[in-house]
CSV table of C-alpha atoms and ligand atoms in Angstrom, one decimal:
chain,number,residue,atom,x,y,z
D,1,MET,CA,0.0,0.2,0.1
D,2,ALA,CA,1.5,3.2,-0.8
D,3,HIS,CA,2.8,5.3,2.3
D,4,GLN,CA,4.4,8.3,3.0
D,5,TRP,CA,6.0,10.3,5.5
D,6,ARG,CA,3.1,12.7,6.9
D,7,GLY,CA,5.3,14.8,8.6
D,8,VAL,CA,5.7,14.6,12.2
D,9,VAL,CA,1.8,16.5,13.5
D,10,GLU,CA,-0.1,13.4,11.4
D,11,GLU,CA,3.0,11.2,13.2
D,12,TYR,CA,2.8,11.9,16.3
D,13,ARG,CA,-1.3,13.5,16.4
D,14,GLU,CA,-1.5,11.9,19.6
D,15,ARG,CA,1.5,13.9,21.8
D,16,LEU,CA,1.4,17.0,20.1
D,17,PRO,CA,-1.3,19.5,21.5
D,18,VAL,CA,-3.1,19.8,17.8
D,19,ALA,CA,-6.6,18.6,18.3
D,20,ASP,CA,-8.7,16.9,15.5
D,21,GLY,CA,-10.1,19.3,13.4
D,22,ASP,CA,-7.3,22.0,13.9
D,23,PRO,CA,-6.3,22.9,10.4
D,24,VAL,CA,-2.8,21.7,9.8
D,25,VAL,CA,-0.3,23.9,8.3
D,26,THR,CA,3.1,21.1,6.7
D,27,LEU,CA,5.3,20.2,4.4
D,28,GLY,CA,5.9,17.0,5.3
D,29,GLU,CA,9.4,17.4,8.2
D,30,GLY,CA,10.8,15.4,10.0
D,31,GLY,CA,11.4,11.5,9.2
D,32,THR,CA,15.9,12.7,8.8
D,33,PRO,CA,17.6,9.6,8.2
D,34,LEU,CA,20.2,8.7,11.8
D,35,VAL,CA,22.9,8.3,9.6
D,36,ALA,CA,26.4,6.5,11.6
D,37,ALA,CA,29.7,7.5,11.4
D,38,PRO,CA,32.8,4.9,11.3
D,39,ALA,CA,34.4,7.9,11.0
D,40,LEU,CA,32.9,9.0,13.9
D,41,SER,CA,33.0,6.0,15.4
D,42,ALA,CA,36.7,4.9,15.2
D,43,ARG,CA,37.8,8.5,16.2
D,44,THR,CA,35.1,8.4,20.0
D,45,GLY,CA,35.7,4.5,20.3
D,46,ALA,CA,31.8,5.0,20.5
D,47,ASP,CA,28.6,3.5,18.2
D,48,VAL,CA,27.8,7.2,17.6
D,49,HIS,CA,24.9,8.6,14.2
D,50,LEU,CA,24.4,11.6,13.0
D,51,LYS,CA,20.3,12.7,13.4
D,52,VAL,CA,20.8,14.1,10.2
D,53,GLU,CA,18.4,17.5,10.2
D,54,GLY,CA,19.2,19.6,6.6
D,55,ALA,CA,16.8,16.7,5.0
D,56,ASN,CA,14.0,18.9,6.7
D,57,PRO,CA,11.4,20.5,3.5
D,58,THR,CA,13.5,24.1,4.7
D,59,GLY,CA,17.4,22.8,5.0
D,60,SER,CA,17.1,22.4,9.2
D,61,PHE,CA,15.6,20.9,12.3
D,62,LYS,CA,13.9,24.5,12.4
D,63,ASP,CA,10.5,22.6,10.4
D,64,ARG,CA,9.9,20.6,13.1
D,65,GLY,CA,8.9,23.4,15.5
D,66,MET,CA,7.5,25.9,13.1
D,67,THR,CA,4.6,23.1,11.7
D,68,VAL,CA,3.2,23.2,14.8
D,69,ALA,CA,3.4,26.7,16.0
D,70,MET,CA,2.3,27.5,12.3
D,71,SER,CA,-0.6,25.2,12.5
D,72,LYS,CA,-1.4,27.0,15.9
D,73,VAL,CA,-1.7,30.9,14.6
D,74,ALA,CA,-3.8,28.6,10.8
D,75,ALA,CA,-6.7,28.6,13.1
D,76,THR,CA,-6.6,31.7,14.4
D,77,PRO,CA,-7.0,35.4,13.2
D,78,THR,CA,-3.8,36.5,13.2
D,79,GLU,CA,-2.7,36.9,10.3
D,80,LEU,CA,1.4,38.2,10.2
D,81,VAL,CA,3.8,36.2,11.7
D,82,VAL,CA,6.5,37.6,13.0
D,83,CYS,CA,10.2,35.5,14.4
D,84,ALA,CA,13.7,37.1,15.2
D,85,SER,CA,16.1,34.8,13.5
D,86,THR,CA,20.5,33.6,12.4
D,87,GLY,CA,19.3,32.4,9.5
D,88,ASN,CA,17.4,29.2,9.6
D,89,THR,CA,14.9,30.2,11.5
D,90,SER,CA,12.8,33.0,9.1
D,91,ALA,CA,13.6,30.2,6.2
D,92,SER,CA,11.1,28.1,7.5
D,93,ALA,CA,9.1,30.7,9.1
D,94,ALA,CA,8.0,31.5,5.5
D,95,ALA,CA,8.1,29.0,3.5
D,96,TYR,CA,5.6,27.7,6.4
D,97,ALA,CA,3.6,31.3,6.2
D,98,VAL,CA,3.1,30.9,2.1
D,99,ARG,CA,1.6,27.2,3.6
D,100,ALA,CA,-0.7,29.1,6.4
D,101,GLY,CA,-1.9,31.9,2.6
D,102,LEU,CA,-0.3,34.1,6.3
D,103,ARG,CA,2.3,37.6,6.2
D,104,CYS,CA,5.6,36.6,7.4
D,105,ALA,CA,8.5,39.5,8.5
D,106,VAL,CA,11.4,38.5,9.7
D,107,VAL,CA,14.5,40.5,12.1
D,108,LEU,CA,17.8,40.4,11.7
D,109,PRO,CA,20.5,40.4,12.4
D,110,ALA,CA,22.5,43.4,9.9
D,111,GLY,CA,24.9,41.4,7.7
D,112,LYS,CA,25.2,38.3,10.2
D,113,ILE,CA,22.8,36.6,7.6
D,114,ALA,CA,24.3,32.8,5.5
D,115,ALA,CA,23.0,33.4,2.0
D,116,GLY,CA,21.3,30.5,1.1
D,117,LYS,CA,19.2,31.3,4.7
D,118,LEU,CA,17.8,35.1,2.8
D,119,ALA,CA,17.9,33.8,-0.1
D,120,GLN,CA,15.2,31.2,1.2
D,121,ALA,CA,13.1,34.0,3.6
D,122,ILE,CA,12.6,36.5,0.2
D,123,VAL,CA,11.8,34.2,-2.7
D,124,HIS,CA,8.7,32.9,0.3
D,125,GLY,CA,8.2,36.5,0.1
D,126,ALA,CA,9.1,37.8,3.5
D,127,THR,CA,9.3,41.4,4.7
D,128,LEU,CA,12.8,40.9,5.7
D,129,VAL,CA,14.1,44.3,8.1
D,130,ALA,CA,17.7,44.4,8.5
D,131,VAL,CA,18.9,45.9,12.4
D,132,ASP,CA,22.6,47.1,14.1
D,133,GLY,CA,22.2,44.7,16.5
D,134,ASN,CA,23.3,40.7,17.2
D,135,PHE,CA,20.3,37.6,17.0
D,136,ASP,CA,19.6,39.1,21.1
D,137,ASP,CA,18.3,42.9,20.2
D,138,CYS,CA,16.2,41.4,17.7
D,139,LEU,CA,14.5,38.5,19.9
D,140,ARG,CA,13.8,41.5,22.3
D,141,ILE,CA,11.6,43.8,19.1
D,142,VAL,CA,10.0,41.1,17.8
D,143,ARG,CA,8.6,40.4,21.8
D,144,GLU,CA,8.0,43.9,22.1
D,145,LEU,CA,6.2,43.5,18.9
D,146,ALA,CA,4.1,40.8,19.1
D,147,ASP,CA,3.1,42.1,22.4
D,148,ARG,CA,1.5,45.5,21.0
D,149,TYR,CA,1.1,45.0,17.6
D,150,PRO,CA,-1.5,41.7,16.3
D,151,ALA,CA,1.2,39.4,14.8
D,152,ALA,CA,2.2,36.5,16.1
D,153,LEU,CA,5.6,35.5,17.7
D,154,VAL,CA,6.6,31.9,16.0
D,155,ASN,CA,10.6,31.4,18.0
D,156,SER,CA,11.1,29.2,20.3
D,157,VAL,CA,9.6,31.2,23.1
D,158,ASN,CA,6.2,30.4,21.9
D,159,PRO,CA,5.7,26.8,24.0
D,160,TYR,CA,4.6,24.9,20.4
D,161,ARG,CA,7.9,25.1,18.6
D,162,LEU,CA,9.7,22.9,21.4
D,163,GLN,CA,6.4,21.0,21.2
D,164,GLY,CA,7.3,20.3,17.2
D,165,GLN,CA,10.6,19.9,17.8
D,166,LYS,CA,10.7,17.4,21.2
D,167,THR,CA,9.3,14.8,17.6
D,168,ALA,CA,13.0,14.9,16.3
D,169,ALA,CA,13.6,12.8,19.8
D,170,PHE,CA,11.3,10.7,19.2
D,171,GLU,CA,12.5,9.7,15.6
D,172,VAL,CA,16.0,8.9,17.5
D,173,VAL,CA,14.1,6.3,19.6
D,174,ASP,CA,12.1,4.7,16.6
D,175,ALA,CA,15.4,4.6,15.1
D,176,LEU,CA,17.6,2.4,17.6
D,177,GLY,CA,14.3,1.2,19.7
D,178,ASP,CA,15.2,3.3,22.3
D,179,ALA,CA,17.0,6.3,24.4
D,180,PRO,CA,20.6,6.6,23.2
D,181,ASP,CA,23.8,7.0,26.0
D,182,ILE,CA,24.0,10.8,24.7
D,183,HIS,CA,22.5,12.5,22.5
D,184,VAL,CA,24.8,15.8,21.7
D,185,LEU,CA,24.1,19.3,19.8
D,186,PRO,CA,24.7,22.7,19.7
D,187,VAL,CA,23.3,25.1,21.7
D,188,GLY,CA,22.1,29.1,20.6
D,189,ASN,CA,19.3,30.0,22.0
D,190,ALA,CA,18.7,26.6,23.7
D,191,GLY,CA,15.5,25.5,23.0
D,192,ASN,CA,16.7,23.0,21.0
D,193,ILE,CA,18.2,21.0,23.7
D,194,SER,CA,14.7,21.6,25.8
D,195,ALA,CA,13.1,19.7,23.2
D,196,TYR,CA,14.7,17.4,22.7
D,197,TRP,CA,15.3,16.8,26.8
D,198,LEU,CA,11.4,16.7,26.5
D,199,GLY,CA,10.7,13.9,23.9
D,200,TYR,CA,13.1,11.8,25.5
D,201,ASN,CA,11.0,12.6,29.2
D,202,GLU,CA,7.7,12.4,27.2
D,203,TYR,CA,8.8,9.2,25.5
D,204,ALA,CA,9.5,7.2,28.8
D,205,GLY,CA,7.3,8.4,30.4
D,206,ARG,CA,8.3,11.2,32.2
D,207,THR,CA,7.8,15.1,31.9
D,208,THR,CA,9.4,17.7,32.5
D,209,ALA,CA,9.0,21.8,32.5
D,210,ALA,CA,8.6,22.0,29.2
D,211,SER,CA,5.4,20.1,29.5
D,212,LEU,CA,1.8,20.2,28.7
D,213,PRO,CA,-1.1,18.6,30.1
D,214,GLY,CA,-1.8,15.7,27.5
D,215,THR,CA,0.8,16.0,25.2
D,216,GLY,CA,2.1,12.2,26.3
D,217,ALA,CA,2.9,11.9,29.5
D,218,ASP,CA,-0.1,9.5,30.4
D,219,LEU,CA,0.3,7.2,27.3
D,220,PRO,CA,2.0,4.2,27.7
D,221,PRO,CA,6.1,4.4,28.1
D,222,VAL,CA,8.2,3.6,24.6
D,223,ALA,CA,11.8,4.9,26.1
D,224,THR,CA,12.9,1.9,29.5
D,225,ARG,CA,15.3,5.4,29.3
D,226,THR,CA,16.3,8.9,28.8
D,227,PRO,CA,20.5,9.9,27.2
D,228,ARG,CA,22.5,12.0,28.8
D,229,MET,CA,22.0,15.8,26.9
D,230,TRP,CA,25.1,17.4,25.6
D,231,GLY,CA,25.1,20.7,24.6
D,232,VAL,CA,27.4,22.4,22.7
D,233,GLN,CA,28.1,26.3,22.1
D,234,ALA,CA,30.7,28.0,20.4
D,235,ASP,CA,33.7,29.9,22.5
D,236,GLY,CA,33.1,33.1,21.2
D,237,ALA,CA,28.9,32.5,22.0
D,238,ALA,CA,28.7,30.1,25.3
D,239,PRO,CA,26.6,32.2,27.5
D,240,LEU,CA,25.6,29.1,28.9
D,241,VAL,CA,29.2,27.6,29.9
D,242,LYS,CA,30.4,31.5,31.2
D,243,GLY,CA,26.6,31.3,32.8
D,244,VAL,CA,26.8,35.4,32.2
D,245,ALA,CA,25.3,36.3,28.9
D,246,VAL,CA,27.6,37.6,26.2
D,247,GLU,CA,27.0,41.0,25.7
D,248,HIS,CA,29.2,40.6,21.9
D,249,PRO,CA,28.7,37.2,20.7
D,250,GLU,CA,30.6,36.0,17.9
D,251,THR,CA,31.6,32.9,15.7
D,252,VAL,CA,31.8,31.6,12.6
D,253,ALA,CA,29.5,29.7,13.1
D,254,THR,CA,25.9,32.8,12.9
D,255,ALA,CA,23.2,30.2,13.8
D,256,ILE,CA,24.1,29.9,16.5
D,257,ARG,CA,25.7,33.4,17.6
D,258,ILE,CA,23.3,33.7,20.5
D,259,GLY,CA,24.9,35.7,23.8
D,260,ASN,CA,21.4,36.2,25.9
D,261,PRO,CA,19.1,32.2,25.1
D,262,ALA,CA,16.0,32.6,25.7
D,263,SER,CA,15.3,29.2,26.5
D,264,TRP,CA,18.1,29.7,29.5
D,265,ASP,CA,16.8,27.4,32.4
D,266,LEU,CA,15.3,24.8,30.2
D,267,ALA,CA,18.7,23.8,29.3
D,268,GLU,CA,20.1,24.0,32.4
D,269,ALA,CA,18.0,21.9,33.3
D,270,ALA,CA,18.3,19.6,31.2
D,271,ARG,CA,21.4,19.6,31.6
D,272,THR,CA,21.1,18.7,35.2
D,273,ASP,CA,18.1,16.6,34.6
D,274,SER,CA,20.2,14.0,33.1
D,275,GLY,CA,22.8,14.1,34.6
D,276,GLY,CA,24.8,16.0,31.2
D,277,ARG,CA,27.1,18.7,30.8
D,278,ILE,CA,26.9,22.4,27.8
D,279,ASP,CA,30.9,22.8,26.0
D,280,ALA,CA,32.2,24.9,24.3
D,281,VAL,CA,34.8,25.4,21.3
D,282,THR,CA,36.4,27.6,18.9
D,283,ASP,CA,35.9,28.1,15.9
D,284,ALA,CA,38.6,26.2,14.3
D,285,GLN,CA,37.4,23.1,16.1
D,286,ILE,CA,33.9,23.3,13.6
D,287,LEU,CA,35.3,24.6,11.3
D,288,ALA,CA,37.6,21.6,11.3
D,289,ALA,CA,34.6,19.4,12.0
D,290,GLN,CA,32.1,20.6,9.6
D,291,ALA,CA,35.3,19.4,6.6
D,292,LEU,CA,36.0,16.2,8.6
D,293,LEU,CA,31.5,15.7,8.1
D,294,ALA,CA,31.7,16.7,4.5
D,295,ALA,CA,35.3,14.6,4.2
D,296,GLU,CA,34.5,11.3,6.1
D,297,VAL,CA,30.9,10.9,6.1
D,298,GLY,CA,29.0,11.5,3.9
D,299,VAL,CA,27.3,14.5,5.0
D,300,PHE,CA,27.5,18.4,4.6
D,301,VAL,CA,26.4,20.6,7.6
D,302,GLU,CA,26.9,24.4,8.7
D,303,PRO,CA,29.3,25.4,10.3
D,304,ALA,CA,26.9,25.5,13.2
D,305,SER,CA,25.3,22.5,13.5
D,306,ALA,CA,29.6,21.2,12.8
D,307,ALA,CA,30.1,22.1,16.3
D,308,SER,CA,27.6,18.8,18.3
D,309,VAL,CA,31.0,17.0,16.5
D,310,ALA,CA,33.4,19.0,17.5
D,311,GLY,CA,32.2,18.8,21.0
D,312,LEU,CA,32.3,15.1,20.9
D,313,LEU,CA,35.5,15.0,19.4
D,314,GLN,CA,36.6,17.0,22.3
D,315,ALA,CA,35.2,15.0,24.6
D,316,ALA,CA,37.0,11.6,23.3
D,317,GLU,CA,40.3,13.8,23.6
D,318,LEU,CA,39.3,14.1,26.6
D,319,GLY,CA,38.0,10.6,27.7
D,320,ARG,CA,34.6,12.0,28.5
D,321,VAL,CA,33.0,9.9,25.4
D,322,PRO,CA,32.9,6.1,26.9
D,323,ALA,CA,34.2,2.8,25.4
D,324,GLY,CA,31.5,1.9,23.9
D,325,ALA,CA,28.5,4.6,24.5
D,326,GLN,CA,25.9,5.1,21.6
D,327,VAL,CA,25.8,8.2,20.9
D,328,VAL,CA,23.8,10.6,18.9
D,329,CYS,CA,25.3,13.6,17.6
D,330,THR,CA,22.0,16.5,16.1
D,331,VAL,CA,24.0,18.0,12.4
D,332,THR,CA,20.7,20.4,12.5
D,333,GLY,CA,21.2,22.7,9.4
D,334,ASN,CA,22.1,22.0,6.2
D,335,GLY,CA,25.3,23.0,4.9
D,336,LEU,CA,24.1,24.4,1.2
D,337,LYS,CA,22.8,26.9,3.2
D,338,ASP,CA,26.3,28.3,3.4
D,339,THR,CA,28.9,27.9,1.0
D,340,ALA,CA,30.4,30.6,1.2
D,341,THR,CA,32.7,29.6,5.5
D,342,ALA,CA,32.3,25.5,3.8
D,343,LEU,CA,34.3,26.9,1.0
D,344,GLY,CA,36.9,29.6,3.0
D,345,GLN,CA,39.6,30.4,1.0
D,346,ALA,CA,39.7,27.7,-1.2
D,347,ASP,CA,39.3,28.2,-5.2
D,348,VAL,CA,36.6,26.7,-6.7
D,349,GLU,CA,36.8,27.7,-9.9
D,350,PRO,CA,38.4,23.3,-12.0
D,351,ALA,CA,40.7,24.0,-14.4
D,352,VAL,CA,38.6,24.7,-17.7
D,353,ILE,CA,39.8,21.6,-21.1
D,354,ALA,CA,38.6,21.1,-23.7
D,355,PRO,CA,35.6,19.5,-24.6
D,356,THR,CA,37.8,15.8,-25.6
D,357,LEU,CA,38.2,12.5,-23.5
D,358,GLY,CA,41.9,12.5,-24.6
D,359,ALA,CA,42.1,16.6,-22.2
D,360,ALA,CA,39.9,14.8,-19.8
D,361,VAL,CA,42.3,12.0,-19.3
D,362,ALA,CA,45.0,14.4,-19.1
D,363,ALA,CA,43.0,16.6,-16.3
D,364,LEU,CA,42.6,13.4,-14.8
D,365,GLY,CA,45.8,12.3,-14.1
D,366,LEU,CA,44.4,8.7,-15.7
I,1,F0G,N1,22.0,25.4,14.5
I,1,F0G,C1,21.8,25.2,14.0
I,1,F0G,C2,21.5,25.5,12.1
I,1,F0G,C3,20.0,26.8,14.2
I,1,F0G,O1,19.7,27.2,13.0
I,1,F0G,C4,20.9,26.8,15.5
I,1,F0G,C5,20.1,28.5,15.4
I,1,F0G,C6,20.7,26.5,16.4
I,1,F0G,C7,21.7,24.8,15.7
I,1,F0G,C8,20.9,26.4,17.7
I,1,F0G,O2,19.8,25.6,18.5
I,1,F0G,O3,18.5,27.9,19.1
I,1,F0G,O4,17.3,26.1,19.5
I,1,F0G,O5,19.4,26.1,20.4
I,1,F0G,N2,18.8,28.9,14.8
I,1,F0G,C9,18.1,29.5,15.4
I,1,F0G,C10,17.2,30.6,14.1
I,1,F0G,C11,18.4,31.0,16.4
I,1,F0G,O6,17.2,31.8,13.8
I,1,F0G,O7,17.6,29.8,12.6
I,1,F0G,P1,18.7,27.0,19.7
């Protein structure tokens, strides 16, 4: 019988705050591959898989939260959605607003959005506002804007975003048969680590501070345990590691260039309650991990996504990864969104040859 993945709302409806008859705004998000990474297993002595979230419709994990948040807005008279973003949230909001028939305004830090993400917001018809400031300034502005004007906020401070994003944890358990020992992911505004922790707990029959009534804890448990949550921040934007907000966050991983995460408390709870940790890695480590993923695993991710793998490699060097542990790293966004950073100084123009087999053979040195 024909079957196609139906998007996270239909696949996990009994665990989401979407009632029968509510509109569902979806692009078929979720159902992303969990890919074994033998090159990382060999380097760490663990059994490492990647949750490849760049395979979502707009190329990042944001689509999981956006389908739920946008479905909720579509059930109200509100005609405008707004978000602050380092790029991926705006790309996702713009696309899902098209599906919902809503207008979308995105407020972005000027000059700090990867070209592919900016292109997505533009082609999907969002109104762009560039701010002379960082993401934290943008989020402050849209929060006030949504308070005072008839606009729905679709950043992860909207609780429906975390509800949708928790489905990634469900998929990991569905694929592995139980929760892994350790789950590693990059941390910026700290919504995603909070959402995974929520999802893992609900699948294990427990609730957390982010649980909403009737969204799963009353259902029979699917998992017998929860993983340790390992968050990874960029050195220049590591408020959760330092324990204090960073006024001028700076990193090559623009997606996580955030100094004062909105879900600070939930992320700290995830770390503490799971027996996990939040570490920082340098831009050089991030770029090295991105290159390694591309060259040795076959997965092209954007820099922020590589932070999770950089964090895992660092932990392994420090002897913190138990031998044989089952580890899942979320790689949050597609490498195609930011080709400029990936290519760096590399020469992208191959030598041009005459249109003959002989010239091709010579060029290949065969
Ligand atoms: N990875 C990517 C590719 C991201 O785009 C983000 C966040 C994160 C990791 C961090 O996730 O914020 O839940 O801790 N991007 C947001 C945006 C801030 O506006 O697109 P988080």
